[in-house]
Tab-separated table of C-alpha atoms in Angstrom:
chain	number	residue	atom	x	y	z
A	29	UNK	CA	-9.799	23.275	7.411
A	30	UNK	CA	-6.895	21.676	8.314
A	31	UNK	CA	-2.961	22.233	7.330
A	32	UNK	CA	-2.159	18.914	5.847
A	33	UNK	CA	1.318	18.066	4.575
A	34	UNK	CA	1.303	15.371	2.149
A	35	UNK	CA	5.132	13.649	0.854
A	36	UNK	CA	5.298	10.978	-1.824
A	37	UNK	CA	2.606	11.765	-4.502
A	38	UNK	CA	2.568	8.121	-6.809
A	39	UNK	CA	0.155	5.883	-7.809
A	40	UNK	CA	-1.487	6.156	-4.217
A	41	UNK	CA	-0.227	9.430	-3.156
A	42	UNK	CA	-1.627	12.132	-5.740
A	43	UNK	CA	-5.165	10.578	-5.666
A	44	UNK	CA	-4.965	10.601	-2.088
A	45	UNK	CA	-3.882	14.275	-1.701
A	46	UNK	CA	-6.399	15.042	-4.193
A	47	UNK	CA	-9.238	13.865	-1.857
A	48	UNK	CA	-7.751	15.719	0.742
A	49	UNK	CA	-8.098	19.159	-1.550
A	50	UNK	CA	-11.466	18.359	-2.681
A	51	UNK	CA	-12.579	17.785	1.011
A	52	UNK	CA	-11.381	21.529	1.779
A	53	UNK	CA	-7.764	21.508	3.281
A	54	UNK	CA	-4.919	23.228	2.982
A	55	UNK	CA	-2.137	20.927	1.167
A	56	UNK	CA	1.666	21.431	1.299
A	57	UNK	CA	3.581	18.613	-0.842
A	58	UNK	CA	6.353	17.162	-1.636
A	59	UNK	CA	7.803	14.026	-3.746
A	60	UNK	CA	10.564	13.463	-5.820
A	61	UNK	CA	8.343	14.499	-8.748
A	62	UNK	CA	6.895	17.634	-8.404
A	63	UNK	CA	3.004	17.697	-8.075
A	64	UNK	CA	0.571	16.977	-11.095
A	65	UNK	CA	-0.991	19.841	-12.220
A	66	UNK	CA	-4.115	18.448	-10.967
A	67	UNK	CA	-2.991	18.848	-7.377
A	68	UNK	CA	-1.381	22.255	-8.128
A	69	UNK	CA	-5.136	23.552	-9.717
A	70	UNK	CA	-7.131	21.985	-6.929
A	71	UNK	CA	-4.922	24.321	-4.380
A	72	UNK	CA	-1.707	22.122	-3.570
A	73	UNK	CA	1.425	24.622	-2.722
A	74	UNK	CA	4.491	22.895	-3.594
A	75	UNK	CA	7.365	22.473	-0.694
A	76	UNK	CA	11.570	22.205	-2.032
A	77	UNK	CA	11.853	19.959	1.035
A	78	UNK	CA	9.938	17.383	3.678
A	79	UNK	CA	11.454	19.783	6.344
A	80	UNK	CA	9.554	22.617	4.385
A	81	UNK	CA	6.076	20.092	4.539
A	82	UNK	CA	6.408	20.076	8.423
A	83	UNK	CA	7.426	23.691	9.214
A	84	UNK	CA	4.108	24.771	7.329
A	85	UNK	CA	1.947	21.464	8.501
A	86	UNK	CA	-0.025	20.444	11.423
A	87	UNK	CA	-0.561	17.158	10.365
A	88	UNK	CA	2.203	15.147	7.754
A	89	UNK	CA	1.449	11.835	5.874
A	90	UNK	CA	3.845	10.045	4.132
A	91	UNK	CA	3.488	7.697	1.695
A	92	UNK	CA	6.140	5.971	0.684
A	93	UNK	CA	7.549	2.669	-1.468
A	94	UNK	CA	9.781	1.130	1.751
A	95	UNK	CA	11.567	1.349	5.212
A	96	UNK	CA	14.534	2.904	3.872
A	97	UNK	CA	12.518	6.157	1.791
A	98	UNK	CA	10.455	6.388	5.048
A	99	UNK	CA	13.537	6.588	7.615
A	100	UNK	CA	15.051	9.222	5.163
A	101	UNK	CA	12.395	11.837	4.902
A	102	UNK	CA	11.569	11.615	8.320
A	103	UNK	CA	15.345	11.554	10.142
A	104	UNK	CA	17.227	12.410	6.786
A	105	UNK	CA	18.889	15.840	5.479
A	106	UNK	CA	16.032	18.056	5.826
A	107	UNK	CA	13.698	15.884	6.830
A	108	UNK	CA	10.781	15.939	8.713
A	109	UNK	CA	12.208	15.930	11.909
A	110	UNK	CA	14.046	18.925	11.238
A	111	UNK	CA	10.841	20.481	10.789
A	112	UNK	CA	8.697	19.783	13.450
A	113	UNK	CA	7.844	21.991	16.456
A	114	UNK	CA	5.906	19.898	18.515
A	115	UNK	CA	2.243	19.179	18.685
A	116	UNK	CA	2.043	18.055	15.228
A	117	UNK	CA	0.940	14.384	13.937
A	118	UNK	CA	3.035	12.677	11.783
A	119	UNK	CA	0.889	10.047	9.279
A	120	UNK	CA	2.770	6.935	7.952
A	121	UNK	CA	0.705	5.532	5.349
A	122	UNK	CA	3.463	3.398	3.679
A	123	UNK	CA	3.957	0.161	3.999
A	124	UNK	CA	6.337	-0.788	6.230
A	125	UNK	CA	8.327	-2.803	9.120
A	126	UNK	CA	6.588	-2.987	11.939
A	127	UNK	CA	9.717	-2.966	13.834
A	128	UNK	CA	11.252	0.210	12.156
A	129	UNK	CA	7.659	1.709	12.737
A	130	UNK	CA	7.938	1.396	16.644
A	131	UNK	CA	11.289	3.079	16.682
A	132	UNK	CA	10.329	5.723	14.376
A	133	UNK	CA	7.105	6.760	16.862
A	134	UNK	CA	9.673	6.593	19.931
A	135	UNK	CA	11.963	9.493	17.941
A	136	UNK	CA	9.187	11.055	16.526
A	137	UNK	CA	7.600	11.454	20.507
A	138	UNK	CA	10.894	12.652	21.579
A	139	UNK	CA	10.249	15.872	19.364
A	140	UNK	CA	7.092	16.558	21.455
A	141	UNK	CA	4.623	14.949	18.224
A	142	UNK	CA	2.340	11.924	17.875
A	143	UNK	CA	2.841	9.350	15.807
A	144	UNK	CA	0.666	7.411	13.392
A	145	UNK	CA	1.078	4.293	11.120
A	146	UNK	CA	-1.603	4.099	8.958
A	147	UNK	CA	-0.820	1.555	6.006
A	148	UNK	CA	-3.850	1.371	3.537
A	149	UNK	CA	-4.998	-1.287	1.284
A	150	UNK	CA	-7.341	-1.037	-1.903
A	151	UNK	CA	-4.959	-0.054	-4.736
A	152	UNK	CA	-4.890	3.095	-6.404
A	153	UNK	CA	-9.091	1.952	-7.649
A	154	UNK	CA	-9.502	2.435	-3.814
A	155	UNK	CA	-7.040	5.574	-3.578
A	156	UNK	CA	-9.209	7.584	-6.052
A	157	UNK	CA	-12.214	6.503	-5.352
A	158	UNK	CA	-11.207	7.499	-1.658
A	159	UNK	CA	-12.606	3.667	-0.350
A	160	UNK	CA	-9.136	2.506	1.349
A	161	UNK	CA	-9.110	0.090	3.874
A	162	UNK	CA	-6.804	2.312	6.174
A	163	UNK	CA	-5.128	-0.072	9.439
A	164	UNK	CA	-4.076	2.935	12.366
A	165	UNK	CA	-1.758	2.091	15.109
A	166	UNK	CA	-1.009	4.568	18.011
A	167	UNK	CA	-2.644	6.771	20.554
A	168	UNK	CA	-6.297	7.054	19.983
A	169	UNK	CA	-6.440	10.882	20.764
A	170	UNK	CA	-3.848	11.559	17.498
A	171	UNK	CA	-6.153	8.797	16.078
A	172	UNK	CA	-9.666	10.721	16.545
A	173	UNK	CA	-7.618	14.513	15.172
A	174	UNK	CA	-6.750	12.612	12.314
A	175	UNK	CA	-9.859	10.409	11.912
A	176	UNK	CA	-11.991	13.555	9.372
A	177	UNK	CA	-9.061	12.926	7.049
A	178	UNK	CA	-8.786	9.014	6.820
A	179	UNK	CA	-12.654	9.357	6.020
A	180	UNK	CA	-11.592	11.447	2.814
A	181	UNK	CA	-9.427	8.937	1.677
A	182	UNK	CA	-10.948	5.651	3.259
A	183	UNK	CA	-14.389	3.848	3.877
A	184	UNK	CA	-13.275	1.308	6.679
A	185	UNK	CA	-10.965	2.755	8.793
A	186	UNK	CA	-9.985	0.838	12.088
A	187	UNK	CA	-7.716	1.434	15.021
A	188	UNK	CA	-5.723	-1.806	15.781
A	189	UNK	CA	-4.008	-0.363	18.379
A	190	UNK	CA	-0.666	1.118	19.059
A	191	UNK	CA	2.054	2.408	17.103
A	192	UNK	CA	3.230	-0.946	14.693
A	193	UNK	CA	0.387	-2.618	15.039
A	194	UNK	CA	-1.205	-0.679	11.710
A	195	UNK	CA	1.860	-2.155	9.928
A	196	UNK	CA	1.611	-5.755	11.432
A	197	UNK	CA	-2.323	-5.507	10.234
A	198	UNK	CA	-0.941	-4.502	6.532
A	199	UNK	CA	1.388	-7.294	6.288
A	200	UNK	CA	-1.308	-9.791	7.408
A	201	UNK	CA	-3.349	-8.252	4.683
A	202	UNK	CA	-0.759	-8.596	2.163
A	203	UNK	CA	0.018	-11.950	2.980
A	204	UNK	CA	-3.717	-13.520	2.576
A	205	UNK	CA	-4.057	-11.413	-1.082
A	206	UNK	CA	-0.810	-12.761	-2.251
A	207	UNK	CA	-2.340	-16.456	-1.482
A	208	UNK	CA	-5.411	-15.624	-2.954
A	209	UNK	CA	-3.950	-14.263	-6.655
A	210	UNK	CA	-1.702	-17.423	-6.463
A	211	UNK	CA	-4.892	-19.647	-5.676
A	212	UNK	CA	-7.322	-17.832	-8.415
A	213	UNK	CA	-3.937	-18.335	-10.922
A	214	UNK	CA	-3.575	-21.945	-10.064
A	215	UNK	CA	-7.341	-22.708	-10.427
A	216	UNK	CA	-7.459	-20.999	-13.792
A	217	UNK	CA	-4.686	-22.230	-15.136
A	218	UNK	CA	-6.120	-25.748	-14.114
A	219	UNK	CA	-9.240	-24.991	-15.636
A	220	UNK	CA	-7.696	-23.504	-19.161
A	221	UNK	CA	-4.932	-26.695	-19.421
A	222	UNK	CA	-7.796	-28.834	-19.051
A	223	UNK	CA	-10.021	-27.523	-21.923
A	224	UNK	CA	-12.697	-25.004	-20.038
A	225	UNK	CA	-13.137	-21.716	-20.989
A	226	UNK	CA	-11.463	-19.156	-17.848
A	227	UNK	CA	-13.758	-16.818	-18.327
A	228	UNK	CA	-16.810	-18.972	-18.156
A	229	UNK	CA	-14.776	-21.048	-15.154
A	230	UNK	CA	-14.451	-17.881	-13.536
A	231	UNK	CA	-18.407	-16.316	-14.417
A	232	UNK	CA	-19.063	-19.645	-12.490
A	233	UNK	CA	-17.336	-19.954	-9.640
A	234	UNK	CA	-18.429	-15.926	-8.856
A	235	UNK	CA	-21.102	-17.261	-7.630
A	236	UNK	CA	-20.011	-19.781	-5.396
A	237	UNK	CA	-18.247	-19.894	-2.256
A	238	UNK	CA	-14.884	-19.549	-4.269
A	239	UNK	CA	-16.246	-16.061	-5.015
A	240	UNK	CA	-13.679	-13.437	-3.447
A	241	UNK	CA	-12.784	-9.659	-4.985
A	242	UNK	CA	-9.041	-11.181	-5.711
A	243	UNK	CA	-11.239	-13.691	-8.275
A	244	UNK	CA	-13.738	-10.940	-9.543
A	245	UNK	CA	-10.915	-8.523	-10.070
A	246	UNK	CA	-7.511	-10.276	-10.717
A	247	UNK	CA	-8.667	-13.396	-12.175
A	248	UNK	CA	-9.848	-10.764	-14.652
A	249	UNK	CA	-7.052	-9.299	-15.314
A	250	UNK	CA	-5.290	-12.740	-15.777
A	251	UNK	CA	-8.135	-13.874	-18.469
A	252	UNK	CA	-7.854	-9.871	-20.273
A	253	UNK	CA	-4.167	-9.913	-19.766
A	254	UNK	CA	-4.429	-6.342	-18.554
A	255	UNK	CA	-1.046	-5.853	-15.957
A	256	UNK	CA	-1.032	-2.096	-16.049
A	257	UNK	CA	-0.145	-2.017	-12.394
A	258	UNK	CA	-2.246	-0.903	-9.913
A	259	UNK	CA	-0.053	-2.809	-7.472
A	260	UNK	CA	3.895	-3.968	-8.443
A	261	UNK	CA	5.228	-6.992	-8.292
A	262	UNK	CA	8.277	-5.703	-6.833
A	263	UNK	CA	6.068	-3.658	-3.966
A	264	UNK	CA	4.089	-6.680	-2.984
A	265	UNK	CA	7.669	-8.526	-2.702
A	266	UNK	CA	8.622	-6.124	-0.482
A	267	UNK	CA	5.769	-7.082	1.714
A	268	UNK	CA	5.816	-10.356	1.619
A	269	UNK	CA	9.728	-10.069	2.771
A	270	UNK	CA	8.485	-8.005	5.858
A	271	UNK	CA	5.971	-10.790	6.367
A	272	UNK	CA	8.904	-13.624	6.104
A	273	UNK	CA	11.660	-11.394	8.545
A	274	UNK	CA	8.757	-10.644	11.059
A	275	UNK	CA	7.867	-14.579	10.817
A	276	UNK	CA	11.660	-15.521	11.617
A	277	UNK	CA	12.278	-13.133	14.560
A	278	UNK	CA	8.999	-14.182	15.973
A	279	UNK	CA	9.925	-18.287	15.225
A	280	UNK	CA	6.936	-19.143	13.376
A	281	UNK	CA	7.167	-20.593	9.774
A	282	UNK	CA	4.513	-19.307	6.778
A	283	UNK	CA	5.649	-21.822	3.993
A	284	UNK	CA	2.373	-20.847	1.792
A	285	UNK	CA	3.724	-17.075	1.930
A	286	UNK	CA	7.394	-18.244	1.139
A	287	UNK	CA	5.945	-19.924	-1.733
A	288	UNK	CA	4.552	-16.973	-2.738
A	289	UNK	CA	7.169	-14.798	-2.794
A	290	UNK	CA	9.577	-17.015	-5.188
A	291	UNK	CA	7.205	-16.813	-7.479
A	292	UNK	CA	6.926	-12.774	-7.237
A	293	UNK	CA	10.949	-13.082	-7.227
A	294	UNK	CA	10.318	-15.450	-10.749
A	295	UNK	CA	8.290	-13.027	-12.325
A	296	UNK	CA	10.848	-10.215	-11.392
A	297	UNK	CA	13.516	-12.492	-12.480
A	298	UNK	CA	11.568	-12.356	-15.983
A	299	UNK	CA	11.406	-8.756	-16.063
A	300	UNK	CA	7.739	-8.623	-14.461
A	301	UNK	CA	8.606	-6.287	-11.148
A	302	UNK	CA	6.834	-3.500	-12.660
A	303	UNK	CA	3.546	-5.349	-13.482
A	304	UNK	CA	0.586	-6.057	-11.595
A	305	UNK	CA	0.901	-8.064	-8.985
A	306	UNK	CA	-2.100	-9.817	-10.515
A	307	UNK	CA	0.966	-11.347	-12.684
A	308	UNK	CA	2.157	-13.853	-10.167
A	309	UNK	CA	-0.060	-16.281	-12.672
A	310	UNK	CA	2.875	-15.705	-15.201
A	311	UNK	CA	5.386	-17.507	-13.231
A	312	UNK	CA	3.011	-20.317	-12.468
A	313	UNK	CA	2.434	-19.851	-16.023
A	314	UNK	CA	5.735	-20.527	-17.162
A	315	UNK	CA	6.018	-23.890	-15.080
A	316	UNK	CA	3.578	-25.141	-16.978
A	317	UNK	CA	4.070	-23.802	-20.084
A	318	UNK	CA	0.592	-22.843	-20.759
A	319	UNK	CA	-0.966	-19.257	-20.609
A	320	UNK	CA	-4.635	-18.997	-18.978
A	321	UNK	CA	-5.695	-16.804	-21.748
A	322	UNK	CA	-4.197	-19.848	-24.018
A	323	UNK	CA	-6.400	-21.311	-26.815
């Protein structure tokens, strides 16, 4: 059993701890919101602080909305940091800048503690389920202490390699699922203006080599109109915006992601940040004045 410290409990956070309970360990935690009483009956002992999470922790994961929450709890007023006493692993499983990743392993190493970015993809279906797709960079030996507690939460877990290169892997990821909702939106869309039936367009192309789980599960959602979010709008923007600053430092151009991202910034402009990010189809929607769902 293992002393795991656990800070941000949202959508992907308190089904994540919870696997971590169920599997047997000992769970200190800490968000802004104080933990479900779900977490609190399965054995979770609430912390006042993140400092508080790693005094009483061997091993802390964060998980986080964005660069600026992360750099806070770790290096903030009673933060992290403040906390440690060396030989502990701290877990980033936000989603993150690569670049602010690599700098917050070098400060985290001067305390005497390993760092790990782990940024995980498969919504919160995959966070309860405990099937993430979980991308690890840093040192392999932090990666193989850790490894019994990405398998609670995650099915295919893979060291990239060292500390950033778990975030650069995310924002790949999040840059070829943003293309695909905008392609399955654009091909419905297509296929409702002309006169088809989306569902049946979609039952059909399942089984083709259009077939992808963006189609099966998004294109869905776009047909049902069902937006609860599992992922926001305004999340996968920030992404996509790590995705477009890494792309400029590094001199390369991603006009398809670009393209992408105004229309996440049109949705948000129409009050859509906190939908699913399955929603892009309502900006391409609104250019062409026709809803997929549309009669």
């Amino acid at each position: 059993m293992a002393k795991v410290g656990f800070i941000g409990l949202g959508i992907m956070g308190a089904p994540m701890a919870l696997n971590l309970l169920k599997g047997g360990h000992q769970l200190f935690a800490h968000s802004h919101k104080a933990p479900s009483a779900e977490l609190i009956d399965n054995g979770a002992v609430a912390c006042g602080s993140s400092q508080e999470v790693a005094q009483k922790a061997d091993i802390i994961i964060l998980m986080l909305p964005d660069t600026p929450q992360v750099d806070e709890v770790l290096f903030g007023e009673n933060g992290v940091a403040s906390g440690l006493r060396g030989g502990q692993i701290v877990v980033d499983m936000s989603s993150i800048s690569p670049i602010a990743t690599k700098e917050f392993a070098e400060k985290i190493n001067a305390l005497d503690c390993q760092y790990l970015d782990a940024p995980v993809s498969g919504g919160e279906v995959g966070a309860k389920a405990g099937s993430l797709t979980i991308m690890v960079g840093g040192p392999e030996k932090a990666f193989e202490q850790v490894r019994p507690l990405f398998e609670l939460m995650g099915k295919n877990i893979t060291l990239i390699g060292g500390n950033g290169d778990g975030q650069t892997t995310k924002v790949a990821n999040q840059i070829i699922v943003a293309l695909n909702i905008q392609a399955v939106a654009e091909a419905l869309l297509f296929a409702s203006r002309a006169g088809a039936d989306p569902a049946k367009v979609r039952q059909a192309l399942m089984g083709g080599f259009a077939s992808s789980r963006i189609l099966e599960v998004h294109g869905e959602r776009m047909i049902k109109r069902t937006f609860d979010p599992g992922f926001r709008i305004e999340l996968h923007q920030k992404d996509l915006n790590l995705a477009l600053v890494g792309a400029r430092a590094l001199g390369v151009s991603l006009p398809n992601t670009a393209g992408a991202q105004e229309l996440m910034n049109a949705c948000a402009a129409n009050g859509m940040s906190k939908l699913d990010h399955s929603a892009l189809c309502r900006a391409i929607e609104l250019l062409a004045n026709h809803e997929i769902a549309g009669a």
